[in-house]
PDB file of C-alpha atoms in Angstrom:
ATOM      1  CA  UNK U   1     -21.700   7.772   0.353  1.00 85.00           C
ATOM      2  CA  UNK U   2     -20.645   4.840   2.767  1.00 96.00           C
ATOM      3  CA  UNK U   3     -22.182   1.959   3.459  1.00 98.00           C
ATOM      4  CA  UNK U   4     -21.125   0.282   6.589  1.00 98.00           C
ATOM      5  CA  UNK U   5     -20.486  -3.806   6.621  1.00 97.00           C
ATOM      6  CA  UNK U   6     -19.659  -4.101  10.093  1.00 98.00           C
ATOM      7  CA  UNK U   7     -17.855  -2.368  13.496  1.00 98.00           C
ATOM      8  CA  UNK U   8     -16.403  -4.156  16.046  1.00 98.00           C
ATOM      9  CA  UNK U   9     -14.214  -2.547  19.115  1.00 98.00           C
ATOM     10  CA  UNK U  10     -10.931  -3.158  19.427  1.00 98.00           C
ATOM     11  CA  UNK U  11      -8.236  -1.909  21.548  1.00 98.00           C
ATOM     12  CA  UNK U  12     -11.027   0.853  22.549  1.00 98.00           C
ATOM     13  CA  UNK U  13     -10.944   1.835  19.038  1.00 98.00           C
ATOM     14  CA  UNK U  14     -12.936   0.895  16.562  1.00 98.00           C
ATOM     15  CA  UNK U  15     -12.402  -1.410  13.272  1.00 98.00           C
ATOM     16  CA  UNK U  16     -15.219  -0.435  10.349  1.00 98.00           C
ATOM     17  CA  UNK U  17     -15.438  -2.205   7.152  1.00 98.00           C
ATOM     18  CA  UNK U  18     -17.269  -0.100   4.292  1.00 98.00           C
ATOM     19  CA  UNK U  19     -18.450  -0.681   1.089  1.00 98.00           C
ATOM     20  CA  UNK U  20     -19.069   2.897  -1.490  1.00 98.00           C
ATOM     21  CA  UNK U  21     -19.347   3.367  -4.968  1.00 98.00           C
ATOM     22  CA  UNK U  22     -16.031   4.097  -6.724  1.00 98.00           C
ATOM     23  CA  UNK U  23     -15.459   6.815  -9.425  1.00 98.00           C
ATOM     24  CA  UNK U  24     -12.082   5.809 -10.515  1.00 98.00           C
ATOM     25  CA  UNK U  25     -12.575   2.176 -10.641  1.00 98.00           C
ATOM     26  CA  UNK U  26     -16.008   2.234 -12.307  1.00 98.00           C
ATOM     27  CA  UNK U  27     -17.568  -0.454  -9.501  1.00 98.00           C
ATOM     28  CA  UNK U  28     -18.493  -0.944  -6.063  1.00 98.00           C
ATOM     29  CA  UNK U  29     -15.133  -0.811  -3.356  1.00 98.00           C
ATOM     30  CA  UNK U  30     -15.056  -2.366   0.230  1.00 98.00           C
ATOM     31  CA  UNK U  31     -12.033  -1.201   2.410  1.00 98.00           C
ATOM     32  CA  UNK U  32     -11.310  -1.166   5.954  1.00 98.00           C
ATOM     33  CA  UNK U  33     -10.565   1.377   8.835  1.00 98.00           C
ATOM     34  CA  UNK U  34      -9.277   1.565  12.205  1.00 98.00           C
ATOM     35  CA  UNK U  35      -9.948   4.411  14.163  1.00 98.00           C
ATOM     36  CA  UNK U  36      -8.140   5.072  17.594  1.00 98.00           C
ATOM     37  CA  UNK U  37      -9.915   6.110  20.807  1.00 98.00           C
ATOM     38  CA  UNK U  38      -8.490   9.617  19.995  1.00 98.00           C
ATOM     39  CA  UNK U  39     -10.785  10.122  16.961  1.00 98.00           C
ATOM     40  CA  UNK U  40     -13.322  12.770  17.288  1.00 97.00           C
ATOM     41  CA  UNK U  41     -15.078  15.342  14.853  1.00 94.00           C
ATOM     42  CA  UNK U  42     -13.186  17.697  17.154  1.00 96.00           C
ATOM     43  CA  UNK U  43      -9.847  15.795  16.705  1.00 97.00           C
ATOM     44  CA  UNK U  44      -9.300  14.257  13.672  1.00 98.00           C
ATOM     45  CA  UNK U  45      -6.596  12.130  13.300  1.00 98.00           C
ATOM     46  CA  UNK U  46      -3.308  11.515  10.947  1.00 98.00           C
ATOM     47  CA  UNK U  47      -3.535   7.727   8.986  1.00 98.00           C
ATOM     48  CA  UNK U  48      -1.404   5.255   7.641  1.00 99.00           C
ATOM     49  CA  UNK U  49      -2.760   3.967   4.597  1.00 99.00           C
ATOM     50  CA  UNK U  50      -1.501   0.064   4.010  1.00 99.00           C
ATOM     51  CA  UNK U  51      -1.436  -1.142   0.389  1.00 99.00           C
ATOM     52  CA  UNK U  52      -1.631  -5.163   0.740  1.00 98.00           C
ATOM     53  CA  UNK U  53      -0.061  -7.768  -1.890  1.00 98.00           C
ATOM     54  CA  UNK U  54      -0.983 -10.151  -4.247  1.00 98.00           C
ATOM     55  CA  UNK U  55      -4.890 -11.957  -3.702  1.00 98.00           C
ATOM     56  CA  UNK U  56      -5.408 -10.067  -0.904  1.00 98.00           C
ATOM     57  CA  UNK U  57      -8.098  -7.864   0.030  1.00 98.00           C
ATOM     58  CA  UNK U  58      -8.751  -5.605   3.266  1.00 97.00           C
ATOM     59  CA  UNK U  59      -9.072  -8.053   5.538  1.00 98.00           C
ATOM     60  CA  UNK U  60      -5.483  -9.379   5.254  1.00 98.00           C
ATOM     61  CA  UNK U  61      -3.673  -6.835   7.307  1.00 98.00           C
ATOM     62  CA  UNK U  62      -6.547  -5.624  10.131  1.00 98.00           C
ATOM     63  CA  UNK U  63      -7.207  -9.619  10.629  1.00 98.00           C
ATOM     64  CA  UNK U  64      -3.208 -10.684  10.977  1.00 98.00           C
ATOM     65  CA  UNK U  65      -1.305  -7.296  11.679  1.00 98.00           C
ATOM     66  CA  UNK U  66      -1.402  -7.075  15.187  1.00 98.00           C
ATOM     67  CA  UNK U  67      -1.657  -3.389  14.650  1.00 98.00           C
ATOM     68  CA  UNK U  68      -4.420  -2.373  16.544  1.00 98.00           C
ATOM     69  CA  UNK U  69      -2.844  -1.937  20.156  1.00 98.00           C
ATOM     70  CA  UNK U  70       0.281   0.250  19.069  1.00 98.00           C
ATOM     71  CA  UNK U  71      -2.042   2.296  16.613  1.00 98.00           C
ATOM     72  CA  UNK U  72      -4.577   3.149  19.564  1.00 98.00           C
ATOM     73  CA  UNK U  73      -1.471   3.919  21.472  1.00 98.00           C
ATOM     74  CA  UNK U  74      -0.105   6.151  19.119  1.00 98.00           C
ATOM     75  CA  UNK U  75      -3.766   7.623  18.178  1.00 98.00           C
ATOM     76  CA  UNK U  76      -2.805   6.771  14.472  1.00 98.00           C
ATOM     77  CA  UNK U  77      -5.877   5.475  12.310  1.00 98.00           C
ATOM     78  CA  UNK U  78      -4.975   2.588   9.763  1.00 99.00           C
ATOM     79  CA  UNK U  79      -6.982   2.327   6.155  1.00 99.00           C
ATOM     80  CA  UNK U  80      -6.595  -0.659   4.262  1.00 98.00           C
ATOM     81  CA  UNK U  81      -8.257  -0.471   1.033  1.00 98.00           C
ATOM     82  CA  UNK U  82      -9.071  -3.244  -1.376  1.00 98.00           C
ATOM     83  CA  UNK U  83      -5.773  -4.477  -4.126  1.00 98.00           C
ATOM     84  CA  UNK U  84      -8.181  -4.332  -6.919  1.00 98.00           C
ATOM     85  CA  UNK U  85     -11.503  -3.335  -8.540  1.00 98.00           C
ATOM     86  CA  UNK U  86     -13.650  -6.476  -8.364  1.00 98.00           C
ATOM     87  CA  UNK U  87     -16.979  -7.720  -9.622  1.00 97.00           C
ATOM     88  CA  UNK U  88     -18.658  -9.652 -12.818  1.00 96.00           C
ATOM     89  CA  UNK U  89     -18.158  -7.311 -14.447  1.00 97.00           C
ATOM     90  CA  UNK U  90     -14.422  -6.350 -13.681  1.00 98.00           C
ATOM     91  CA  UNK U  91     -11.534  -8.030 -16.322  1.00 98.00           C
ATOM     92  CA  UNK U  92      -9.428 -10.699 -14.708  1.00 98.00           C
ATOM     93  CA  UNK U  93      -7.367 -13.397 -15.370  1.00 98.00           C
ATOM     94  CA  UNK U  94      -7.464 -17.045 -14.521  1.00 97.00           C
ATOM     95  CA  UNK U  95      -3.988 -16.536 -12.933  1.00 98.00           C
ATOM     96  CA  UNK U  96      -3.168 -14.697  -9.325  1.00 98.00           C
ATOM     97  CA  UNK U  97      -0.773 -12.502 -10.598  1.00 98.00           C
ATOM     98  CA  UNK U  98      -2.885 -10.444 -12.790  1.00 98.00           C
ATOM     99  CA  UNK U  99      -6.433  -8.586 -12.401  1.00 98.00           C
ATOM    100  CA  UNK U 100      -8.919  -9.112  -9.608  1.00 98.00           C
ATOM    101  CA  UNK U 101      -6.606  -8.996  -6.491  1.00 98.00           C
ATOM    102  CA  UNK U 102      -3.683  -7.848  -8.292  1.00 98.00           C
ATOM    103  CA  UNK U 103      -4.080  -4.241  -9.099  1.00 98.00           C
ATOM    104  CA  UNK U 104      -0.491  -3.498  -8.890  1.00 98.00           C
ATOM    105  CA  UNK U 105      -1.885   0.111  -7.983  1.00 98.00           C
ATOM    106  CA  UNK U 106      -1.600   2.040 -11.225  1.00 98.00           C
ATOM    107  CA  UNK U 107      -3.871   3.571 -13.573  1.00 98.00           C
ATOM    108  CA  UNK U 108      -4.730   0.935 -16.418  1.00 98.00           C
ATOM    109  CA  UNK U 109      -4.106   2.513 -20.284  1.00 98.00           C
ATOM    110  CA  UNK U 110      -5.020  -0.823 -22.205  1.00 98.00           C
ATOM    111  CA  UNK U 111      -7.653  -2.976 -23.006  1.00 98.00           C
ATOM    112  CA  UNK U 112      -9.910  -4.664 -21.131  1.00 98.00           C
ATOM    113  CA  UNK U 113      -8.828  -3.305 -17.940  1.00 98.00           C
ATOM    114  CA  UNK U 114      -8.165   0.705 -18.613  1.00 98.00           C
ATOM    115  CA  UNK U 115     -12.197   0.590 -18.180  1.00 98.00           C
ATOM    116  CA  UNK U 116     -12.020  -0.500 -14.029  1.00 98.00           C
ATOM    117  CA  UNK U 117      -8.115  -0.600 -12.896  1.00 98.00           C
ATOM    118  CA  UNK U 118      -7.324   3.052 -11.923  1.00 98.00           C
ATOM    119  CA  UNK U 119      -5.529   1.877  -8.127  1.00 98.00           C
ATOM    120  CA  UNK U 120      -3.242   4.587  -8.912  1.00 98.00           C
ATOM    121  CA  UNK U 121      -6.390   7.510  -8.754  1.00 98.00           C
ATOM    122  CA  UNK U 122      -8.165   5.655  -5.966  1.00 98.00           C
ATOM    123  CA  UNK U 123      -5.401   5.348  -3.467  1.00 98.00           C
ATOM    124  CA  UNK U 124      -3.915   8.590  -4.055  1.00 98.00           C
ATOM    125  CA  UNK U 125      -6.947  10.958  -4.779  1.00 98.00           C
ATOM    126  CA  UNK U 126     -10.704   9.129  -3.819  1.00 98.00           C
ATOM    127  CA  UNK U 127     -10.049   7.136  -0.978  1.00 98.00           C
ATOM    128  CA  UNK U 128      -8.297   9.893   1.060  1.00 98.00           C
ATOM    129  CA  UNK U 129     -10.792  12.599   0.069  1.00 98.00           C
ATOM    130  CA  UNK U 130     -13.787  10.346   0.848  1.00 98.00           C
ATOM    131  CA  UNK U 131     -12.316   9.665   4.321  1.00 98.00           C
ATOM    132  CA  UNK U 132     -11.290  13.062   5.512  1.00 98.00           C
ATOM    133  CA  UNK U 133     -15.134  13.925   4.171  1.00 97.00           C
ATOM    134  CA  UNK U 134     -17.026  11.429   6.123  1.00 98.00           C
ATOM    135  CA  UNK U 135     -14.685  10.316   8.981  1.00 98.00           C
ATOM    136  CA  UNK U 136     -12.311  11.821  11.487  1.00 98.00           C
ATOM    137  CA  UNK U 137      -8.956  11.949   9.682  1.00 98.00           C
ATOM    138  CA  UNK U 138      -7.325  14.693   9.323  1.00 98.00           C
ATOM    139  CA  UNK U 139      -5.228  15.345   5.754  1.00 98.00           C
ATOM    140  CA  UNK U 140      -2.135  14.019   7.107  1.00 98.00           C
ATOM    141  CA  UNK U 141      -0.726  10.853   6.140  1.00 98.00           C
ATOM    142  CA  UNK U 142       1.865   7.779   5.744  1.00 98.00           C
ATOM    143  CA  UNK U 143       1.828   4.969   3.102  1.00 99.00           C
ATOM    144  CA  UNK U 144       3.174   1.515   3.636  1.00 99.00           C
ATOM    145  CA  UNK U 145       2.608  -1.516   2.227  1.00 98.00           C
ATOM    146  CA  UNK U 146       3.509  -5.527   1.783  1.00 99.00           C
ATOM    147  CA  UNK U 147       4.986  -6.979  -1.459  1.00 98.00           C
ATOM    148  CA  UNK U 148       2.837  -5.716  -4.326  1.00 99.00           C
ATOM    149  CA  UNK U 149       1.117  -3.428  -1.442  1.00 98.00           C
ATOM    150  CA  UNK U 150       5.277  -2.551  -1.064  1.00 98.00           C
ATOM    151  CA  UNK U 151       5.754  -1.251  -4.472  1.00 98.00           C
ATOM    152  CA  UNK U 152       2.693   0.713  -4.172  1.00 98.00           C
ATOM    153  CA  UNK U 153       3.533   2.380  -1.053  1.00 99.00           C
ATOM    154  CA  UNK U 154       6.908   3.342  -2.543  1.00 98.00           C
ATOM    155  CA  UNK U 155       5.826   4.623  -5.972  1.00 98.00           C
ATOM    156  CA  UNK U 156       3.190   6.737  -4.375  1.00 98.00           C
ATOM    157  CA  UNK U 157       4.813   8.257  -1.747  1.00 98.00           C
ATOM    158  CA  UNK U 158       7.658   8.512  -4.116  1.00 98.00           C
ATOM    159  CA  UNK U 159       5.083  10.235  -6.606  1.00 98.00           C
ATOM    160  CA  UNK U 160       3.336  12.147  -3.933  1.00 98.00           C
ATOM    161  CA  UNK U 161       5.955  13.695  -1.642  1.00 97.00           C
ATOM    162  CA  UNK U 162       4.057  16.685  -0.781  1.00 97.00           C
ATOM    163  CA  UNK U 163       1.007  14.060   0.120  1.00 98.00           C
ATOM    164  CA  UNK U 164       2.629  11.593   2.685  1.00 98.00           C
ATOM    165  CA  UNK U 165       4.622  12.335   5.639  1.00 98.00           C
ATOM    166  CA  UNK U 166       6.803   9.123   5.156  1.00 98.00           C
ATOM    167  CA  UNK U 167       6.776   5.740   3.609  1.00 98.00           C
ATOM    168  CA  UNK U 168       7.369   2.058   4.805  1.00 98.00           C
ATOM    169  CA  UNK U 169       7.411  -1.134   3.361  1.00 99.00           C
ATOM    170  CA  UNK U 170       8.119  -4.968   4.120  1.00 99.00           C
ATOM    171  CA  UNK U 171       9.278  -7.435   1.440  1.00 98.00           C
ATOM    172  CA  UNK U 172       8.200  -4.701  -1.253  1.00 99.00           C
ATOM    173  CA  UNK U 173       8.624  -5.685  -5.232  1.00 98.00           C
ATOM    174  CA  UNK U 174      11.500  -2.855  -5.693  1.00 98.00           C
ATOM    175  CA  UNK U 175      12.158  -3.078  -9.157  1.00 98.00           C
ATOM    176  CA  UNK U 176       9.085  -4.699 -10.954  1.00 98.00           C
ATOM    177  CA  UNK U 177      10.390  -3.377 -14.769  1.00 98.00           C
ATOM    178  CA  UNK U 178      13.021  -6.399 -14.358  1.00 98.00           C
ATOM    179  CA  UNK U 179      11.374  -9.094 -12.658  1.00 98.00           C
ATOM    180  CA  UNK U 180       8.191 -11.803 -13.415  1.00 98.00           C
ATOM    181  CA  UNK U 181       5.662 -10.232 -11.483  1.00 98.00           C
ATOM    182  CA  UNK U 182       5.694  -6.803 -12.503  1.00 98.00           C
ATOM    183  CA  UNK U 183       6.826  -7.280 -16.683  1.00 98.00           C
ATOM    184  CA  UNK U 184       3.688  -9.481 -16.248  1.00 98.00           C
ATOM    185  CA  UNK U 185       1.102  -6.458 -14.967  1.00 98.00           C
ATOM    186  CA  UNK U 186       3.037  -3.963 -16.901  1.00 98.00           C
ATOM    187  CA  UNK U 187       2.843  -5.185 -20.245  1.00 98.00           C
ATOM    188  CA  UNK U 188      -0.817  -5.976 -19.686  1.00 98.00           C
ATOM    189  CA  UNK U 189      -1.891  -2.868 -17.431  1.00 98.00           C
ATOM    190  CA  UNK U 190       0.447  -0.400 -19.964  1.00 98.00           C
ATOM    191  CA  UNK U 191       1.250  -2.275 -22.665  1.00 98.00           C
ATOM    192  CA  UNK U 192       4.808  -1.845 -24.386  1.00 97.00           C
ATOM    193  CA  UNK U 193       5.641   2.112 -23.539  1.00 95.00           C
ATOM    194  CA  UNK U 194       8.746   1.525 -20.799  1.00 95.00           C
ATOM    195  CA  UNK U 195       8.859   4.800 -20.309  1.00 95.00           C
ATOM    196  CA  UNK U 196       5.247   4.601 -18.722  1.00 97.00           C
ATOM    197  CA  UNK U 197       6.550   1.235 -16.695  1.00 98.00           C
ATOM    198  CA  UNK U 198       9.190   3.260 -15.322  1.00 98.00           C
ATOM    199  CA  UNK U 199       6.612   5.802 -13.832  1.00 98.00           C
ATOM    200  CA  UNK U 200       5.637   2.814 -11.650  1.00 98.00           C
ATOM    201  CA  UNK U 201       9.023   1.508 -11.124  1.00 98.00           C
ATOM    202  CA  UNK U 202      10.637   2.429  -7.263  1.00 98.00           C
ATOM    203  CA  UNK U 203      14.124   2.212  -8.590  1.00 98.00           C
ATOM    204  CA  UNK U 204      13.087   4.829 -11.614  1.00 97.00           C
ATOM    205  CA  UNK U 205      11.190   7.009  -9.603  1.00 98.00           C
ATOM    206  CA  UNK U 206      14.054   7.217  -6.623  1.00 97.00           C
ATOM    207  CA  UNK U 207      16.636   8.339  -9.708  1.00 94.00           C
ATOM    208  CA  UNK U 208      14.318  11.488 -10.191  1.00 92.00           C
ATOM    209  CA  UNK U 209      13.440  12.215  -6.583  1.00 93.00           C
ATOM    210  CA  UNK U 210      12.917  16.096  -5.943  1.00 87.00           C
ATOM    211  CA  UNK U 211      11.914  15.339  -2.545  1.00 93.00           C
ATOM    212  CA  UNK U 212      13.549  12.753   0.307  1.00 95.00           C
ATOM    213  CA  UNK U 213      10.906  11.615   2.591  1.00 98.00           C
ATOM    214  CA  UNK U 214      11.775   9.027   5.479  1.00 98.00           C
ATOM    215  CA  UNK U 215      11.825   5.420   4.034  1.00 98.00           C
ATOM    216  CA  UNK U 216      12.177   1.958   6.144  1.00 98.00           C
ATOM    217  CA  UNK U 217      11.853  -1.371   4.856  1.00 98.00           C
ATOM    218  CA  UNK U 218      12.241  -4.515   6.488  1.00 98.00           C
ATOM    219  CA  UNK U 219      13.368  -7.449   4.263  1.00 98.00           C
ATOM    220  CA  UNK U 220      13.319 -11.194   5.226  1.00 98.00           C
ATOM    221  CA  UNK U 221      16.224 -13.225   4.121  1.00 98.00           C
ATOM    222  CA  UNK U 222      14.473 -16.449   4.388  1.00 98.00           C
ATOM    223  CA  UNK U 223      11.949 -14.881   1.784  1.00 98.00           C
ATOM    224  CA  UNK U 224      10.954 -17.065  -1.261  1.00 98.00           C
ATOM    225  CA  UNK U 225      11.038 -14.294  -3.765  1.00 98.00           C
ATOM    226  CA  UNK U 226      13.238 -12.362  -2.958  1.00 98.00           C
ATOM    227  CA  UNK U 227      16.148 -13.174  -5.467  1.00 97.00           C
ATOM    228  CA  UNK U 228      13.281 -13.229  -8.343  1.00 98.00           C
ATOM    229  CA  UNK U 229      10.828 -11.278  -7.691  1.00 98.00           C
ATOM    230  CA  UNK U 230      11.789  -8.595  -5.198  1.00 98.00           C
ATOM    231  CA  UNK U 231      15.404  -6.973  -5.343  1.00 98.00           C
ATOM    232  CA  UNK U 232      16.035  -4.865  -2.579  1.00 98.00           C
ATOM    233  CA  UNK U 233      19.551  -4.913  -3.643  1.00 98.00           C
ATOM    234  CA  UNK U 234      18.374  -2.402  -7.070  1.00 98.00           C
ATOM    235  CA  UNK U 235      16.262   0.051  -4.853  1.00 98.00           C
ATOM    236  CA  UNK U 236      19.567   0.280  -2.664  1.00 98.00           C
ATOM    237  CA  UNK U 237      21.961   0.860  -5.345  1.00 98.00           C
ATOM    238  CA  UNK U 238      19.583   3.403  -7.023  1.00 97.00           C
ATOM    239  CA  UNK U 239      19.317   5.469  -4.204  1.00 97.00           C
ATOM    240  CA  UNK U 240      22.802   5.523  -3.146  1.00 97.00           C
ATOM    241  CA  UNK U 241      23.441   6.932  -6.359  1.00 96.00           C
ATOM    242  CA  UNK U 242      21.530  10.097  -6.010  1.00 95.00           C
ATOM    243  CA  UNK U 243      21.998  10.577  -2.210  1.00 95.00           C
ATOM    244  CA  UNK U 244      18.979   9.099  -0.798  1.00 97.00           C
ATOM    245  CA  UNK U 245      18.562   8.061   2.139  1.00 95.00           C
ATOM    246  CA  UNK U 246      17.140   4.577   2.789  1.00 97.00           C
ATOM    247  CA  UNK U 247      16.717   2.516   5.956  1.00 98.00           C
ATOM    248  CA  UNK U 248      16.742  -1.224   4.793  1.00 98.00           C
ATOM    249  CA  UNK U 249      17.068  -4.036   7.296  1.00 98.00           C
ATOM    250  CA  UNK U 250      17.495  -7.780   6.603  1.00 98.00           C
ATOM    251  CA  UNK U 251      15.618  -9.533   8.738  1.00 98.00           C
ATOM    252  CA  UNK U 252      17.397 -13.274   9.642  1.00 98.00           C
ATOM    253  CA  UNK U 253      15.458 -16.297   9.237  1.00 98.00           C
ATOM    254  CA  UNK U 254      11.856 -14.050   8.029  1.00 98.00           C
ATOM    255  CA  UNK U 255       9.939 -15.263   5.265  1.00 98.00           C
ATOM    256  CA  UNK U 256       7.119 -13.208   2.669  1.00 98.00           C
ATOM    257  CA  UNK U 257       4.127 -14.398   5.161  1.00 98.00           C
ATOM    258  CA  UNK U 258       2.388 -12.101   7.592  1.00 98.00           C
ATOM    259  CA  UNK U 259       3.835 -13.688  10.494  1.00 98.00           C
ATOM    260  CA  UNK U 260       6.815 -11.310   9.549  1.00 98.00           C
ATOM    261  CA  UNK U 261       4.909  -8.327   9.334  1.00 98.00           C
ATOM    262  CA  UNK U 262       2.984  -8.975  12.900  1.00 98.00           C
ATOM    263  CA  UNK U 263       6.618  -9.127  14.563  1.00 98.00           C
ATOM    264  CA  UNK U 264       7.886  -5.581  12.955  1.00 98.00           C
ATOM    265  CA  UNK U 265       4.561  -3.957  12.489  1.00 98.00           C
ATOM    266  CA  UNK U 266       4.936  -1.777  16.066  1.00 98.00           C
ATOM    267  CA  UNK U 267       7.961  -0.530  14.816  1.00 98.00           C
ATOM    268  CA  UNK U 268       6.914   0.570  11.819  1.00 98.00           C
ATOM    269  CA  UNK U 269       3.830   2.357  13.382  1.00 98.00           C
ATOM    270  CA  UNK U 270       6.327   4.087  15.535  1.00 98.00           C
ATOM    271  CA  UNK U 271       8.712   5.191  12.743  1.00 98.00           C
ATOM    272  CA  UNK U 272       5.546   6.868  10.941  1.00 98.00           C
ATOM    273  CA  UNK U 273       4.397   8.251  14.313  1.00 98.00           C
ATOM    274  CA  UNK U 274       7.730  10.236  14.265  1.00 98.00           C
ATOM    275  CA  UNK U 275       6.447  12.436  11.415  1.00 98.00           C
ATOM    276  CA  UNK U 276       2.584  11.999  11.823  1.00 98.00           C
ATOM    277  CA  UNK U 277       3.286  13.582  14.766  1.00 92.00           C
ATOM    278  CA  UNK U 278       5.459  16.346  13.800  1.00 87.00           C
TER     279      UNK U 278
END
């Protein structure tokens, strides 16, 4: 069941915000969609879900992107769900880099939050299955995603190769066993099996990879985290050592905000079109 916030047209499309009862998080969920003019119950359409970073919600990328235009162009419908379950009575932490807003999109195994933070089982199972139920998207689909919402987009499309068509990503948290933010979630989402943190890990996954779908990422070297937190550089050298085939490009003079993601966002649109559209 959806419950709709508000509608507004937009590049002869339409952007939705909904709110729904969640089964995997155990609370109420608001997330966002963008439908092109091409959406129809006769012509449902392929989506790129976009995972968004640290203490953001849904209204991060459809309110900054600048996506609207190409996606209507391309007849491409964008979902951006929320980074976290939220609520009273949802854990959280008095810091931004852990719970409410920082769901790290994984499925919680320890106490307090195994009872709400399932992002992992939202993203990949409810969400899409509640959207191809009640709106006009078709099955097929893209992930990308921006710094936390980077990782995500990686590890599930990584996960999930039969599920997404290809994967993007700008300033994404490659390797988050080895650096502050992610040893932060892990041990508190998973506690101290690193054999589960490496299910979650890009550079892991990519080692195991049965299945090479498209990846681009677009990295800012003007980028405040990205010596400590974000380390493009592992995700590289892990994939060049099982023969897969990544597209990264440093970006000159870009920093972590979205005014980097508004200036590549068309292309990235267009890269997924490529296989949407296939």
């Amino acid at each position: 069941m959806l419950t709709t916030c508000s509608e507004n047209k937009v590049s002869n499309g339409w952007h939705k915000q909904f709110t729904h009862q969640s089964s995997a998080l155990n609370c109420p969920m608001r997330f966002a969609v963008f439908l092109p003019p091409q959406a129809s119950e006769n012509n449902p359409v392929p989506a790129l879900y976009w995972l968004s970073g640290l203490t953001c919600s849904d209204e991060n990328f459809m309110q900054k992107a600048g996506a609207f235009r190409t996606a209507a162009e391309l007849g491409i419908a964008l979902v951006a769900p929320d980074t976290s379950p939220r609520g009273e009575q949802v854990a959280d932490d008095e810091s931004y880099d852990l719970g409410q807003g920082a769901g790290f999109y994984l499925n919680a195994s320890q106490p307090p939050w195994a009872s709400h933070y399932h992002m992992y089982d939202y993203v990949t199972v409810e969400l899409p299955g509640l959207l191809e139920r009640h709106l006009p998207l078709s099955s097929v689909k893209a992930i990308s995603g921006h710094s936390m919402g980077g990782h995500g987009a990686l590890t599930i499309g990584l996960k999930n190769p039969t599920s997404y068509r290809s994967i993007s990503a700008f300033s994404p948290i490659c390797n988050p066993s080895n650096c502050p933010w992610g040893q932060k979630a892990f041990q508190a989402y998973l506690g101290d099996d690193k054999k589960l943190w490496q299910s979650y890990d890009a550079c892991e996954l990519i080692k195991s990879a049965q299945q090479v779908l498209p990846i681009l990422i677009d990295q800012g070297d003007a980028d405040d985290f990205l010596q400590q937190q974000l380390h493009p550089e592992a995700l590289i050298a892990a994939a060049n050592a099982t023969n897969y085939d990544i597209t990264l490009r440093m970006q000159p003079g870009y920093d972590h905000s979205y005014f980097f993601i508004a200036t590549f966002i068309d292309e990235h649109l267009r890269f997924h079109a490529k296989y949407l559209k296939r």
